[in-house]
Tab-separated table of C-alpha atoms in Angstrom:
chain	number	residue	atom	x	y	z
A	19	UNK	CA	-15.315	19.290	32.595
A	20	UNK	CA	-12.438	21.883	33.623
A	21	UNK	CA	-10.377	23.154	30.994
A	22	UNK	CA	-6.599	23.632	30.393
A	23	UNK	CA	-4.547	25.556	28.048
A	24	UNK	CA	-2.046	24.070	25.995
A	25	UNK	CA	0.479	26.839	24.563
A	26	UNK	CA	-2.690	28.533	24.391
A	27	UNK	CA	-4.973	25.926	22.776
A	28	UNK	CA	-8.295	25.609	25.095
A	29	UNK	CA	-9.214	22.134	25.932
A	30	UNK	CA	-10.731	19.884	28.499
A	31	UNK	CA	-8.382	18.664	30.485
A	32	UNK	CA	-9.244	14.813	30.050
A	33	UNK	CA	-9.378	14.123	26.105
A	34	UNK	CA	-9.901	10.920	24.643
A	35	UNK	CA	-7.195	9.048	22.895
A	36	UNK	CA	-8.785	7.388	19.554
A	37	UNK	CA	-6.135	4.718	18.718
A	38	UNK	CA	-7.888	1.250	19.991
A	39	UNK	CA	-10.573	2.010	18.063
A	40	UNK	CA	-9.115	1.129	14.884
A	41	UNK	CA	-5.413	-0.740	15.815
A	42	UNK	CA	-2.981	-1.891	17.503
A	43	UNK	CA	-5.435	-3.481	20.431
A	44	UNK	CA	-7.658	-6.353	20.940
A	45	UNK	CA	-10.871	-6.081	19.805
A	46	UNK	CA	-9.707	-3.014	17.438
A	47	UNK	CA	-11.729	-2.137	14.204
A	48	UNK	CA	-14.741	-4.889	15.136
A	49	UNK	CA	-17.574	-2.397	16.372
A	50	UNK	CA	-17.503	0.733	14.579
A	51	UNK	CA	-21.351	1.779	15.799
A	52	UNK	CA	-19.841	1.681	19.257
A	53	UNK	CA	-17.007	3.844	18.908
A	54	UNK	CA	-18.764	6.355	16.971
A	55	UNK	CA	-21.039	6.159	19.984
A	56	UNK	CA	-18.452	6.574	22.459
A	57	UNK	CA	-16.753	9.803	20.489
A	58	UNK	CA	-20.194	11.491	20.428
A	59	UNK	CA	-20.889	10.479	24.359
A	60	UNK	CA	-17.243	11.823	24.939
A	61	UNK	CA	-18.341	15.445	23.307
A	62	UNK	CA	-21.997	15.449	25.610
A	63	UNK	CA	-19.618	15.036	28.348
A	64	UNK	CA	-17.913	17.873	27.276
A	65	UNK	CA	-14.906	16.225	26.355
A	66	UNK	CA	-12.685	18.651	23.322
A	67	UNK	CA	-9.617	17.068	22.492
A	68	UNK	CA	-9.697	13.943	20.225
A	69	UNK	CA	-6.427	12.514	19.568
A	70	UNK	CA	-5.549	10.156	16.039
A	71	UNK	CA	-3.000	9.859	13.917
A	72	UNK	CA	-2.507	8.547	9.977
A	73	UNK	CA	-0.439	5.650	11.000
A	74	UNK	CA	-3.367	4.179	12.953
A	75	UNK	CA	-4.602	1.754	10.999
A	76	UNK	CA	-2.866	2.918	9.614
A	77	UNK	CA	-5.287	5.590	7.800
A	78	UNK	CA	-8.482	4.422	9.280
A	79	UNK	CA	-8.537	5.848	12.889
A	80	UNK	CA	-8.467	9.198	10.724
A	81	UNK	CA	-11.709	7.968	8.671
A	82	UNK	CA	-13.396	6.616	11.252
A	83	UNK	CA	-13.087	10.074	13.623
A	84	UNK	CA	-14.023	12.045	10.845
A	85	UNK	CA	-16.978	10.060	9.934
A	86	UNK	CA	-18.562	10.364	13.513
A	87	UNK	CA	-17.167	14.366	13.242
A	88	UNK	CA	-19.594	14.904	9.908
A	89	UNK	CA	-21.406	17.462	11.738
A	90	UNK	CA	-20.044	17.937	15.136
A	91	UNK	CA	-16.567	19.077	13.989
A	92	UNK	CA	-16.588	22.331	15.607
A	93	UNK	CA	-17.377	21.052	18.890
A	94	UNK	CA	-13.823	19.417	19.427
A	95	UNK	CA	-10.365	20.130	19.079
A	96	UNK	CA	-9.063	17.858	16.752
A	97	UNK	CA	-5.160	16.169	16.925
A	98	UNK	CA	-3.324	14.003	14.416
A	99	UNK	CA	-0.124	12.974	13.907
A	100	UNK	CA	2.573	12.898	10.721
A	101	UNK	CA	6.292	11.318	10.598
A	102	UNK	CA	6.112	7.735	11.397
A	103	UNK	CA	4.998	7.175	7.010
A	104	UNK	CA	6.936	8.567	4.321
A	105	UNK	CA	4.888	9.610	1.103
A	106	UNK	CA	7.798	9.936	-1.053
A	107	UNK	CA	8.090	7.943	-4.030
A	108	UNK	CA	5.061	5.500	-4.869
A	109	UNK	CA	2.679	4.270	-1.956
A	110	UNK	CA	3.352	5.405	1.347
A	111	UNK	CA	6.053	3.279	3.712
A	112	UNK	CA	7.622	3.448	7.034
A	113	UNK	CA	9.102	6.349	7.623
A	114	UNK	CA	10.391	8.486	9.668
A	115	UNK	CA	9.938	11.354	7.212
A	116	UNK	CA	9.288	14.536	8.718
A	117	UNK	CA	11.040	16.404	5.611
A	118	UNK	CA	8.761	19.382	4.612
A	119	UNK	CA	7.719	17.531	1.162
A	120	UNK	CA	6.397	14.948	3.172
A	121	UNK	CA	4.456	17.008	5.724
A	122	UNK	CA	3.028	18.707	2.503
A	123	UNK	CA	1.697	15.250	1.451
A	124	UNK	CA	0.392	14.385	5.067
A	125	UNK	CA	-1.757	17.001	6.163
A	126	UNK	CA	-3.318	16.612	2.796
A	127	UNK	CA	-4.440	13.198	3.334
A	128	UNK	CA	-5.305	13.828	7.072
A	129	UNK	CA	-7.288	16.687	6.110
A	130	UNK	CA	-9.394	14.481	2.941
A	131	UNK	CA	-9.850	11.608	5.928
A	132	UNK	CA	-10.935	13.465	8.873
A	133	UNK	CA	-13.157	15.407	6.188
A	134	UNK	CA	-12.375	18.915	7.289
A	135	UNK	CA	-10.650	21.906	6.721
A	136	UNK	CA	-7.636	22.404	9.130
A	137	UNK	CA	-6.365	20.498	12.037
A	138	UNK	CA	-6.302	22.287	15.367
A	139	UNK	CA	-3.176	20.511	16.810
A	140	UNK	CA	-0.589	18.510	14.535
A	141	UNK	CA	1.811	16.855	15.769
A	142	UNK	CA	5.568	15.525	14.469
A	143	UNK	CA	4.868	11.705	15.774
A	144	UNK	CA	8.549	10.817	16.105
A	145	UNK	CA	11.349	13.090	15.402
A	146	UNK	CA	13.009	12.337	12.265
A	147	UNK	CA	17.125	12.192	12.484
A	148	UNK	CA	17.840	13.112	9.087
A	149	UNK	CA	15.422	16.317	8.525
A	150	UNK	CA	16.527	19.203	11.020
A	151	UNK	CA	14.129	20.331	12.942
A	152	UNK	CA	13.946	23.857	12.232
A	153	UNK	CA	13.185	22.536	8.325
A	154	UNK	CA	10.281	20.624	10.011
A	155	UNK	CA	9.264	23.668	12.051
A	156	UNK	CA	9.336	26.037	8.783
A	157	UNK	CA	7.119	23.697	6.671
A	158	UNK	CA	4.600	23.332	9.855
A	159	UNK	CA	4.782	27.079	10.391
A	160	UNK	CA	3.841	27.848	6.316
A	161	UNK	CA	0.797	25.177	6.933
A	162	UNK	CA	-0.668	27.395	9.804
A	163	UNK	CA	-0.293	30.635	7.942
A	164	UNK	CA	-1.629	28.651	4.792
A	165	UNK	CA	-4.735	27.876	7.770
A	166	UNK	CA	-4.564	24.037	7.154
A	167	UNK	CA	-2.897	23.619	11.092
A	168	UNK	CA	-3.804	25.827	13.975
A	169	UNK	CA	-1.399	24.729	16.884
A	170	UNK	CA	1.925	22.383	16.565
A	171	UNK	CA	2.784	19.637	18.643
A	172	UNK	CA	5.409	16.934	19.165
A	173	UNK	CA	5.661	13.474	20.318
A	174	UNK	CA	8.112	11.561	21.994
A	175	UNK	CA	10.930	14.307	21.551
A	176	UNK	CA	13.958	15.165	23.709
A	177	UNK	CA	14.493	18.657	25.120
A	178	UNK	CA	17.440	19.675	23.336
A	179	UNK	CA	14.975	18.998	20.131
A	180	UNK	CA	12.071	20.617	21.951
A	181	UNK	CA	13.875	24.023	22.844
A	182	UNK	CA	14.961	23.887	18.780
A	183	UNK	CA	11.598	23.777	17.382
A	184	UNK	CA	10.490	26.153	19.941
A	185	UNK	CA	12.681	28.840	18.922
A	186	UNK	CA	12.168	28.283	15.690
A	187	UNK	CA	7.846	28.131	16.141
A	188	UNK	CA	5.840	27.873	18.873
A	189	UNK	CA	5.200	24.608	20.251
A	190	UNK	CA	2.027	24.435	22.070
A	191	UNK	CA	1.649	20.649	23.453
A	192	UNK	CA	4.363	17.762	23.904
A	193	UNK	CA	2.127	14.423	23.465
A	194	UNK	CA	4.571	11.600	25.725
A	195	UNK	CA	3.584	8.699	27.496
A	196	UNK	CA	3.431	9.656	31.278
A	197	UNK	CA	1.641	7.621	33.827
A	198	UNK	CA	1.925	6.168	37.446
A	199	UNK	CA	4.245	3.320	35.881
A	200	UNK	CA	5.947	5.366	33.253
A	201	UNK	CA	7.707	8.388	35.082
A	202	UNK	CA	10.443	9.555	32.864
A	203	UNK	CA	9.294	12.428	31.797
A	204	UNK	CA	9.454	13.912	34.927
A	205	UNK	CA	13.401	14.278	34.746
A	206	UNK	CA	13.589	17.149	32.730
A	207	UNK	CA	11.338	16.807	29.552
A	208	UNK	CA	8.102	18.033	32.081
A	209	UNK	CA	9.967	20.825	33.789
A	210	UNK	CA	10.984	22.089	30.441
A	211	UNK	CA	7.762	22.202	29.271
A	212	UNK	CA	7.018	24.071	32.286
A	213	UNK	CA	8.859	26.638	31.582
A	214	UNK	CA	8.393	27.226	27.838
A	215	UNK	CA	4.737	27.701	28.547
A	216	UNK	CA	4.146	24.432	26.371
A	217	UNK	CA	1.167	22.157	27.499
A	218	UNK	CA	1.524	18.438	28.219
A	219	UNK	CA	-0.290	15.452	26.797
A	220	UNK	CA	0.454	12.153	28.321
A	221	UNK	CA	-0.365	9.467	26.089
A	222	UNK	CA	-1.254	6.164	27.832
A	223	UNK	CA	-2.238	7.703	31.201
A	224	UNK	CA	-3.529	3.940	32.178
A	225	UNK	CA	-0.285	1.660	31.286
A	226	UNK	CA	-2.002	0.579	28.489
A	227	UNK	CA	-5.067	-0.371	30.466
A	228	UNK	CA	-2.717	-2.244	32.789
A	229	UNK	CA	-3.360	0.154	35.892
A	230	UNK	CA	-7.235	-0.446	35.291
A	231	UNK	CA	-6.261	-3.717	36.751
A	232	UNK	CA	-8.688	-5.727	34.423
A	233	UNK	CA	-5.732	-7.438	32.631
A	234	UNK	CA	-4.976	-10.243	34.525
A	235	UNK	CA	-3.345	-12.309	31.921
A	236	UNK	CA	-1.156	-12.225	28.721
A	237	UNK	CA	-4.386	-15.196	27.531
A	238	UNK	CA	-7.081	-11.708	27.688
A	239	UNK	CA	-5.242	-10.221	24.412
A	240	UNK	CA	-5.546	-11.444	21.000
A	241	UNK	CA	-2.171	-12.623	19.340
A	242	UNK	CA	-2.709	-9.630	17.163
A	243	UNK	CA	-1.960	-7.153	20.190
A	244	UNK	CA	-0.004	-4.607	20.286
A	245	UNK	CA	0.910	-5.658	24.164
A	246	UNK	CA	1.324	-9.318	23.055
A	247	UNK	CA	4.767	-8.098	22.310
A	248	UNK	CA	5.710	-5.283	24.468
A	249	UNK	CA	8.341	-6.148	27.366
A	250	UNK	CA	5.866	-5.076	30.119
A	251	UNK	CA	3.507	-7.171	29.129
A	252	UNK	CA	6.124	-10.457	28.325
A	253	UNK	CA	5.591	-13.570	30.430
A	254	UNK	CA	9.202	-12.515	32.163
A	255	UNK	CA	7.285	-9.383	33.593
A	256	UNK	CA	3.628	-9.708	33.222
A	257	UNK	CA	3.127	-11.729	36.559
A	258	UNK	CA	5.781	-9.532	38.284
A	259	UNK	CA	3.969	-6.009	37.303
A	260	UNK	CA	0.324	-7.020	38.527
A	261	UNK	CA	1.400	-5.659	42.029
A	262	UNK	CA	1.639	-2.423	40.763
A	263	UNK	CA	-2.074	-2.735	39.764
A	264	UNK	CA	-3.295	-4.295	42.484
A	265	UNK	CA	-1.069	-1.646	44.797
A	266	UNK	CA	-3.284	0.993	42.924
A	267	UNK	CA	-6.550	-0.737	43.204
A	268	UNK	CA	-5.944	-0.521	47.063
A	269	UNK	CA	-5.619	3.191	46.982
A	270	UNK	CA	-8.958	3.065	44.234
A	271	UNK	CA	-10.295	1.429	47.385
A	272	UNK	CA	-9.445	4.063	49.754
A	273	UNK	CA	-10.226	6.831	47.399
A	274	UNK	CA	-13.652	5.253	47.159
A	275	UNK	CA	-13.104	5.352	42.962
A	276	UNK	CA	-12.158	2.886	40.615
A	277	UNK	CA	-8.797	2.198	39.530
A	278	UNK	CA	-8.780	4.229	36.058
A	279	UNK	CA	-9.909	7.550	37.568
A	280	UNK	CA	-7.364	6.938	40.592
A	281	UNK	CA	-4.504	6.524	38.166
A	282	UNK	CA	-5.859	9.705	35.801
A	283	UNK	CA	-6.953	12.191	39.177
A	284	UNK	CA	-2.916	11.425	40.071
A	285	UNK	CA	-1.947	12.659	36.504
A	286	UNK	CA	-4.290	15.886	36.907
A	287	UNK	CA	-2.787	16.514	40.039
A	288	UNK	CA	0.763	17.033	38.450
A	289	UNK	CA	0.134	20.057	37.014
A	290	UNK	CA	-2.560	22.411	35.342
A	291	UNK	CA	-1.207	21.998	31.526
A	292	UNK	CA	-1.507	18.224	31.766
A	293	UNK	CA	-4.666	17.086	29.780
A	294	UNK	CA	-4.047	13.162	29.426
A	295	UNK	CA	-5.902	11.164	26.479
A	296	UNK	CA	-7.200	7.697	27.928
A	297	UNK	CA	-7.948	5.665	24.580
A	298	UNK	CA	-11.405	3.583	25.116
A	299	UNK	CA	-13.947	2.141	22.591
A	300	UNK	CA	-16.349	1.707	24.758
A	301	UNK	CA	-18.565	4.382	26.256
A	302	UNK	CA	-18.927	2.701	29.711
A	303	UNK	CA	-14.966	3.062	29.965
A	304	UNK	CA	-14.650	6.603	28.428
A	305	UNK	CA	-17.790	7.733	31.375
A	306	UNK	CA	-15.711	5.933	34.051
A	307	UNK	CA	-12.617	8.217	33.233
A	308	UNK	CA	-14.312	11.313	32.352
A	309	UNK	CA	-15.179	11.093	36.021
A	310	UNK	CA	-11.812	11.338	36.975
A	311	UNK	CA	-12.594	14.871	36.708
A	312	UNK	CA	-14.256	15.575	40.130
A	313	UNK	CA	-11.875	12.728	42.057
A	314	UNK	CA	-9.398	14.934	44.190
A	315	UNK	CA	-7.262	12.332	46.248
A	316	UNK	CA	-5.806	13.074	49.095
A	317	UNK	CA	-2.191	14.394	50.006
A	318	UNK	CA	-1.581	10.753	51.769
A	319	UNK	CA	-2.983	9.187	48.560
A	320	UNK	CA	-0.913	10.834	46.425
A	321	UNK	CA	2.091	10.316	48.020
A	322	UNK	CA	1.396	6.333	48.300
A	323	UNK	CA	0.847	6.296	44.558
A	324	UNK	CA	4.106	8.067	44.063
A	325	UNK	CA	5.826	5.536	45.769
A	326	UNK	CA	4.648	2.505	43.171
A	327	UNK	CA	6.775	0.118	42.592
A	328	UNK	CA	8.895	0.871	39.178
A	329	UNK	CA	7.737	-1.679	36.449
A	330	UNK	CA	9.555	-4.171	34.849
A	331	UNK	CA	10.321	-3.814	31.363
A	332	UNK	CA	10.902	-0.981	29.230
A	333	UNK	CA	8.359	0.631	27.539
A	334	UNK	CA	8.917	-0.375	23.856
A	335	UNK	CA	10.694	-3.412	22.172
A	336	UNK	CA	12.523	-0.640	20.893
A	337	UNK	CA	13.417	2.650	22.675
A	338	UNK	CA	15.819	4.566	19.743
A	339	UNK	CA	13.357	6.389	18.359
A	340	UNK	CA	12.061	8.064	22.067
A	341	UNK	CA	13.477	10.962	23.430
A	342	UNK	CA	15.520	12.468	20.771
């Protein structure tokens, strides 16, 4: 597995996205054995980065990955994620809450469920409009001289708050969903990562398993599903956006690969601080992306699959909190 640096974090440059395994997706939290199974196969493969966050589950993504970490924790390069709960007053609710008293409280409860003693990369899940982000910044900056955090992170964030909270601490990775049918980032949130040296984790590097091109229909996902209710996959669009899979699994063809590592070998190719996080619970899936490694397409190849069709849909029910 070749590496990448992410504002000078070492990882692989495929990590593995930990989120199905506990919420959001069909089939979520119903084989634990597996998915413990499929993080340890992820590290023989020499997979580093894990990604989680406390809102999955929410809290039990974090238990689970630190359960199958008990004693391979220094073998990986561990990620979560604070702001989307707020742990002021009693119980913990919907947030955002990125205000440094809530921070304090998070990385305390991350740390207790991934059962170790700092987080590599940490990451602000959505920015919070009512806490500046330089107060955000300052309380993340005191955790990594306190030694709980190593590297900071963002998610989801616009670039007039990214070039903020880089001048007021170094941001090392921007976590956004990027893939062959979610280009946006390539306007001007990439380029300024680019250029501020900070590395670049697209979440959902598969459409949300829609570019695998083994959803065929809305009746393959529980009622429970996260996708049940998301306006690509809606009845108005579902039927319309299977061309953009099957338009991919023609390439796959051509590429002689399947259509997973065709979609992830086009993210690689975008740039050498791009380490995407495919989520999986299975290790079949998680081998059949890691392989995505040694796929190099073609010029011709990757100029067909930059020519997909747009989806329809946008890529949340609700886009206000993205991009701010």
């Amino acid at each position: 597995m070749r590496h990448v640096s992410l504002g000078g974090l070492d990882v692989s440059r495929i990590g593995l996205g930990c989120m199905g395994m506990s919420a959001f997706y069909t089939g979520a939290g119903t084989d634990e054995a597996e998915a413990v199974r499929t993080i340890h196969r992820a590290i023989d493969l020499g997979v580093t980065l894990l990604d989680t966050a406390e809102v999955y589950g929410p809290y039990t993504n974090e238990e689970l990955v630190g359960r199958a970490l008990a004693d391979r924790r220094d073998e990986v390069v561990l990620a979560t994620k604070f702001g989307i709960l707020s742990h002021s007053g009693p119980g913990a609710r919907r947030g955002p809450d990125s205000s440094p008293r809530n921070i304090r409280a998070a990385v305390e409860g991350s740390l207790r469920r991934l059962g170790t003693d700092r987080i590599d990369l940490y990451y602000q899940h959505r920015v919070d409009p009512d806490t500046p982000i330089e107060e955000t910044m300052g309380a993340l900056a005191e955790l990594v001289a306190d030694g709980k955090i190593r590297y900071v992170g963002l998610s989801e964030a616009g670039p007039g708050t990214i070039r903020r909270a880089h001048a007021a601490h170094p941001v090392a990775a921007l976590q956004t969903e990027y893939s062959l049918w979610t280009r946006d980032p390539e306007t001007d949130v990439l380029p300024l990562t680019r250029e501020l040296g900070i590395g670049f984790v697209p979440y959902s590097p598969l459409g949300r398993g829609f570019l695998t091109g083994r959803i065929r229909s809305r009746d393959q996902l529980d009622d429970t599903d996260f996708r049940k209710d998301n306006p690509r996959f809606s009845e108005a669009n579902f039927e319309q956006n299977l061309r953009i899979a099957d338009e991919v699994e023609a390439i796959a063809r051509d590429a002689g690969a399947t259509p997973a590592q065709t979609a992830l070998a086009w993210l690689l190719a975008q740039g050498d601080t791009i380490a995407p996080i495919p989520g999986t619970k299975r290790v079949s899936r998680l081998e059949e992306n890691v392989a995505a490694d040694t796929l190099t397409l073609t010029p011709e190849q990757l100029t067909r699959l930059a020519a997909l069709s747009a989806p329809s849909g946008d890529r949340y029910t609700d886009m206000s909190p993205l991009n701010r």
